[in-house]
Coordinates of C-alpha atoms in Angstrom, one line a residue:
M1 CA -14.0 -12.0 -11.0
R2 CA -16.4 -12.8 -8.1
R3 CA -15.3 -12.3 -4.6
K4 CA -15.8 -14.1 -1.7
E5 CA -18.6 -12.7 0.4
V6 CA -17.7 -10.9 3.6
R7 CA -18.0 -13.2 6.4
D8 CA -20.2 -12.3 9.4
D9 CA -18.3 -14.5 11.9
G10 CA -16.3 -11.7 13.5
K11 CA -13.1 -13.0 12.1
G12 CA -12.6 -10.4 9.4
D13 CA -12.3 -11.0 5.7
V14 CA -8.5 -11.1 3.9
E15 CA -10.4 -10.4 0.6
A16 CA -12.2 -7.4 2.0
A17 CA -8.7 -6.3 3.3
L18 CA -7.0 -6.7 0.2
D19 CA -9.7 -4.8 -1.5
E20 CA -9.3 -2.0 0.5
L21 CA -5.5 -2.0 0.4
Y22 CA -5.6 -1.8 -3.6
A23 CA -8.1 0.9 -3.4
L24 CA -5.7 3.1 -1.3
P25 CA -3.3 5.5 -3.1
P26 CA 0.6 4.0 -3.2
S27 CA 1.4 6.4 -0.6
G28 CA -0.9 5.0 2.2
F29 CA -0.4 1.5 1.1
V30 CA 2.5 0.2 3.2
A31 CA 1.2 1.6 6.5
R32 CA -2.3 0.3 6.2
R33 CA -1.0 -3.2 5.1
E34 CA 1.0 -3.1 8.3
E35 CA -2.1 -2.3 10.3
L36 CA -4.1 -4.9 8.6
A37 CA -1.7 -7.7 8.7
A38 CA -1.4 -6.8 12.5
A39 CA -5.0 -6.9 13.1
A40 CA -5.3 -10.3 11.5
R41 CA -2.4 -11.4 13.8
T42 CA -4.0 -10.4 17.0
A43 CA -7.1 -11.9 16.0
G44 CA -5.3 -15.3 15.4
R45 CA -5.5 -15.4 11.9
A46 CA -2.1 -16.0 10.7
D47 CA -2.7 -17.1 7.3
D48 CA -4.9 -14.0 6.6
A49 CA -1.9 -11.9 8.0
R50 CA 0.8 -13.6 5.8
R51 CA -1.5 -13.3 2.7
I52 CA -1.9 -9.4 3.6
R53 CA 1.9 -9.0 4.3
A54 CA 2.7 -10.5 1.0
A55 CA 0.3 -7.8 -1.1
R56 CA 2.7 -5.7 -3.0
R57 CA 2.4 -1.9 -3.2
P58 CA 1.2 -0.8 -6.8
T59 CA 3.0 1.6 -8.9
L60 CA 1.2 4.8 -9.6
A61 CA 0.0 3.8 -12.9
A62 CA -1.5 0.4 -11.9
W63 CA -3.1 1.9 -9.0
A64 CA -4.7 4.4 -11.6
A65 CA -5.8 1.4 -13.7
N66 CA -7.4 -0.2 -10.2
L67 CA -9.2 3.0 -9.8
L68 CA -10.7 3.0 -13.0
R69 CA -11.8 -0.6 -12.7
R70 CA -13.6 0.2 -9.5
S71 CA -15.1 3.7 -10.2
R72 CA -16.4 2.8 -14.0
P73 CA -17.5 -0.6 -13.5
D74 CA -19.9 -0.7 -16.2
E75 CA -17.3 0.7 -18.8
A76 CA -14.9 -1.6 -17.6
E77 CA -17.3 -4.7 -18.1
R78 CA -17.8 -3.5 -21.7
F79 CA -13.8 -3.3 -22.1
L80 CA -13.4 -6.7 -20.9
E81 CA -16.3 -7.9 -23.4
L82 CA -14.4 -6.1 -26.2
G83 CA -11.0 -8.0 -25.3
R84 CA -12.7 -11.1 -25.5
A85 CA -14.2 -10.5 -29.0
L86 CA -10.6 -9.1 -30.0
R87 CA -9.0 -12.2 -28.7
E88 CA -11.6 -14.6 -30.5
A89 CA -11.1 -12.6 -33.8
H90 CA -7.3 -12.9 -33.6
A91 CA -7.6 -16.5 -32.7
T92 CA -9.6 -17.2 -35.7
L93 CA -7.8 -14.7 -38.1
D94 CA -11.0 -13.1 -39.2
P95 CA -9.5 -9.8 -40.9
S96 CA -13.0 -8.0 -41.0
G97 CA -13.5 -8.6 -37.2
L98 CA -9.9 -7.7 -36.5
K99 CA -10.3 -4.4 -38.1
E100 CA -13.4 -3.5 -36.4
T101 CA -12.5 -4.4 -32.8
S102 CA -8.8 -2.8 -33.4
A103 CA -10.5 0.4 -34.2
Q104 CA -12.8 0.1 -31.1
R105 CA -9.7 -0.9 -29.1
R106 CA -7.7 2.3 -30.2
R107 CA -10.6 4.7 -29.4
I108 CA -11.6 3.1 -26.0
V109 CA -8.0 2.7 -24.6
S110 CA -7.4 6.5 -25.3
A111 CA -10.8 7.5 -23.5
L112 CA -10.4 5.0 -20.6
S113 CA -6.9 6.2 -20.0
R114 CA -7.7 9.8 -19.9
Q115 CA -10.7 8.8 -17.6
A116 CA -8.0 7.0 -15.2
A117 CA -6.1 10.3 -15.3
G118 CA -8.9 12.3 -14.5
L119 CA -9.9 10.0 -11.5
A120 CA -6.3 10.0 -10.3
R121 CA -6.2 13.8 -10.6
E122 CA -9.4 14.1 -8.5
A123 CA -8.0 11.8 -5.9
G124 CA -5.2 14.1 -5.4
H125 CA -2.6 12.3 -7.6
P126 CA -2.0 13.5 -10.8
L127 CA -0.3 11.1 -13.6
S128 CA 2.5 12.4 -15.8
D129 CA 2.8 11.7 -19.3
T130 CA 4.9 8.6 -18.7
V131 CA 2.6 7.1 -16.1
Q132 CA -0.4 7.8 -18.4
R133 CA 1.3 5.5 -21.0
D134 CA 2.0 2.9 -18.7
V135 CA -1.9 3.1 -18.0
E136 CA -2.6 2.6 -21.7
T137 CA 0.0 -0.1 -22.1
T138 CA -2.0 -2.0 -19.2
L139 CA -5.2 -1.5 -20.8
R140 CA -3.9 -2.7 -24.1
A141 CA -2.7 -5.8 -22.2
V142 CA -6.0 -6.2 -20.7
L143 CA -7.6 -6.6 -24.1
A144 CA -4.7 -9.1 -25.4
D145 CA -4.2 -11.3 -22.5
P146 CA -7.0 -13.3 -20.6
E147 CA -4.7 -13.6 -17.4
A148 CA -4.1 -9.7 -17.6
A149 CA -7.8 -9.2 -18.0
D150 CA -8.7 -11.5 -15.0
L151 CA -6.0 -9.5 -12.9
W152 CA -7.4 -6.2 -13.7
A153 CA -11.2 -7.3 -13.3
G154 CA -10.2 -8.2 -10.0
G155 CA -8.9 -4.5 -9.2
R156 CA -5.4 -5.8 -7.8
V157 CA -2.9 -4.8 -10.5
E158 CA 0.6 -4.2 -9.1
S159 CA 2.7 -3.1 -11.9
T160 CA 2.3 -2.3 -15.6
L161 CA 1.0 -5.1 -17.8
T162 CA 2.4 -5.8 -21.1
P163 CA 0.6 -7.2 -24.1
P164 CA 1.8 -10.4 -25.6
S165 CA 4.3 -9.7 -28.5
G166 CA 2.2 -11.8 -31.1
F167 CA -0.8 -9.7 -30.6
P168 CA -1.7 -6.9 -33.2
S169 CA -0.2 -3.6 -32.2
D170 CA -2.5 -0.4 -31.8
T171 CA -1.0 1.3 -34.9
P172 CA -4.0 2.7 -36.8
G173 CA -4.6 0.8 -39.9
T174 CA -2.5 -2.5 -38.6
H175 CA -4.5 -5.8 -38.3
A176 CA -4.0 -9.0 -39.8
P177 CA -3.8 -9.2 -43.5
A178 CA -6.1 -11.0 -45.6
P179 CA -4.6 -14.1 -47.3
K180 CA -3.3 -13.2 -50.7
A181 CA -3.6 -15.3 -53.9
P182 CA -0.2 -17.2 -54.5
R183 CA 1.9 -15.4 -57.1
P184 CA 3.1 -17.1 -60.2
P185 CA 6.8 -18.0 -60.0
A186 CA 8.9 -15.5 -61.7
R187 CA 10.5 -16.3 -65.3
T188 CA 14.1 -16.8 -64.4
P189 CA 17.2 -18.1 -66.7
S190 CA 18.0 -21.4 -66.2
T191 CA 21.3 -20.4 -65.0
T192 CA 19.8 -18.7 -62.0
A193 CA 21.8 -19.6 -58.7
R194 CA 18.5 -19.8 -56.4
T195 CA 15.4 -21.5 -57.2
P196 CA 11.9 -20.1 -56.0
S197 CA 11.8 -22.5 -53.0
A198 CA 15.2 -21.6 -52.0
T199 CA 14.3 -17.9 -51.7
A200 CA 11.2 -18.9 -50.1
R201 CA 13.0 -20.5 -47.4
R202 CA 15.3 -17.8 -47.0
K203 CA 12.7 -15.1 -46.5
D204 CA 11.1 -17.7 -43.9
E205 CA 14.5 -17.9 -41.8
L206 CA 14.9 -14.3 -42.1
A207 CA 11.4 -13.7 -40.8
E208 CA 11.7 -16.0 -38.1
R209 CA 15.0 -14.4 -37.1
R210 CA 13.4 -11.2 -36.9
A211 CA 10.4 -12.6 -35.0
E212 CA 13.0 -13.9 -32.4
R213 CA 14.7 -10.9 -32.1
Q214 CA 11.4 -9.0 -31.3
R215 CA 10.4 -11.9 -28.8
R216 CA 13.9 -11.2 -27.3
L217 CA 13.6 -7.4 -27.3
A218 CA 10.0 -7.8 -25.5
Q219 CA 11.3 -10.3 -22.9
A220 CA 14.2 -7.7 -22.2
R221 CA 11.9 -4.9 -21.9
E222 CA 9.6 -6.5 -19.7
A223 CA 12.5 -7.6 -17.7
A224 CA 13.9 -4.0 -17.3
R225 CA 10.2 -2.8 -16.3
E226 CA 10.0 -5.3 -13.8
A227 CA 13.3 -4.6 -12.4
G228 CA 12.2 -0.8 -12.7
D229 CA 9.1 -1.6 -10.4
R230 CA 11.0 -3.7 -7.9
L231 CA 13.5 -0.8 -7.7
R232 CA 10.6 2.1 -7.1
E233 CA 9.0 -0.4 -4.7
R234 CA 12.1 -1.1 -2.7
R235 CA 12.8 2.8 -2.8
T236 CA 9.3 3.3 -1.4
E237 CA 9.8 0.7 1.4
H238 CA 13.1 2.3 2.2
E239 CA 11.3 5.8 2.5
D240 CA 8.6 4.3 4.8
A241 CA 11.1 2.6 7.0
D242 CA 13.0 5.8 7.1
A243 CA 10.0 7.6 8.0
A244 CA 8.8 5.1 10.6
R245 CA 12.4 5.3 12.1
E246 CA 12.2 9.3 12.5
R247 CA 8.8 8.7 14.0
A248 CA 10.0 6.0 16.4
D249 CA 13.2 8.5 17.3
E250 CA 10.7 11.3 17.9
Q251 CA 8.5 9.0 20.4
V252 CA 11.9 7.7 22.1
R253 CA 13.1 11.7 22.7
E254 CA 9.4 12.4 24.0
A255 CA 9.4 9.1 26.3
R256 CA 12.8 10.4 27.6
Q257 CA 11.4 13.9 28.1
R258 CA 8.4 12.5 29.9
V259 CA 10.5 10.3 32.1
S260 CA 12.9 13.1 33.0
A261 CA 10.0 15.4 33.9
A262 CA 8.7 12.6 36.2
E263 CA 12.1 12.0 37.7
D264 CA 12.3 15.8 38.7
E265 CA 8.6 15.6 39.9
L266 CA 9.8 12.5 42.1
R267 CA 12.6 14.1 43.4
E268 CA 10.9 17.1 44.3
A269 CA 8.0 14.9 45.8
R270 CA 10.6 13.2 48.0
A271 CA 12.3 16.4 49.3
A272 CA 8.8 17.7 50.2
L273 CA 7.9 14.5 52.0
E274 CA 11.4 14.9 53.8
R275 CA 10.4 18.4 54.8
A276 CA 7.1 17.3 56.0
E277 CA 8.6 14.4 58.1
R278 CA 10.8 17.0 59.7
E279 CA 8.2 19.3 60.4
H280 CA 5.8 16.4 61.6
G281 CA 8.6 15.4 64.2
E282 CA 9.1 18.8 65.3
A283 CA 5.6 19.2 65.7
E284 CA 5.3 16.2 67.8
E285 CA 8.3 17.4 69.9
R286 CA 6.3 20.6 70.4
S287 CA 2.9 18.8 71.3
R288 CA 5.0 16.6 73.8
G289 CA 6.5 19.6 75.3
T290 CA 3.1 21.4 75.6
T291 CA 1.5 18.4 77.0
D292 CA 4.0 18.3 80.0
A293 CA 3.7 21.9 80.3
L294 CA -0.1 21.5 80.7
A295 CA -0.2 18.7 83.2
R296 CA 2.1 21.1 85.4
A297 CA -0.1 24.0 84.9
E298 CA -3.2 21.7 85.8
R299 CA -1.1 20.5 89.2
D300 CA -0.2 24.0 90.1
E301 CA -4.0 25.3 89.7
R302 CA -5.2 22.4 91.9
E303 CA -2.6 23.1 94.3
A304 CA -3.5 26.7 94.3
A305 CA -7.1 26.0 94.8
R306 CA -6.4 23.8 97.7
E307 CA -4.2 26.7 99.4
V308 CA -7.3 28.9 98.9
E309 CA -9.5 26.8 100.5
R310 CA -7.3 25.9 103.6
A311 CA -6.7 29.7 103.8
A312 CA -10.5 30.3 103.9
K313 CA -11.0 27.7 106.4
G314 CA -8.4 29.1 108.9
A315 CA -10.0 32.8 108.6
R316 CA -13.0 31.5 110.2

């Protein structure tokens, strides 16, 4: 799938933001999604913010499948081409084509799922056997379903994709059978209760009932898988919310400690101000007293000088 080119108008690009999100491991998805959505809202791009906020965190298997798509683009393109060839062979009921592409499919799905597991392990997120089987199921769906192929081609798979129930399975040697020559009707006594046509109808009805049961089973399994994905996502969101609450609690505690320390410093500063003001008042009082004393001393000195002058004159 072709993506929109990144705009160079300073407004950012929601497609680039979504690509970044689905390239992240699931553990970092929610926090980064909130950052990108907040940045889009701050930039006045409300529609982009809503699209980013609506992005669902991928399961570990879905992330590994997306990682494979991005990390091995050439092999991924060949795999998509194989899917188109396989779907065409199935649509035309070409037994030889089905047999050849089915054999390729089994080998490539197995090889690519191992590559996905290796890439995930290198990224620090090793896959369990169950998760790796989910990756294989997703890859089989990519081969069988054009919508699944388009979704994987875009690198934004959110949960395990399931192949259509009517598509050939990956069991070795299983492919669409070649048409068989009609068998001659069996010789039966004239008193037989069922005619060959009635037996054929009964077999058709049984086959239809089996197919219906298989469809219902596939639908039930898909519903159960989707419910499991939703449960895991809700648990992850709950864990993320708890972690955010704990971080907020710690920030509140730290802020309260800073406020308490600031209040202590303010009280000490006010006490120091009061002391300084008292000392200033006392100093002013002392200054006024010394000023008066100085004036008196200067007067006494002048008077003494005049007395000395008068006494000198009298002595002559």
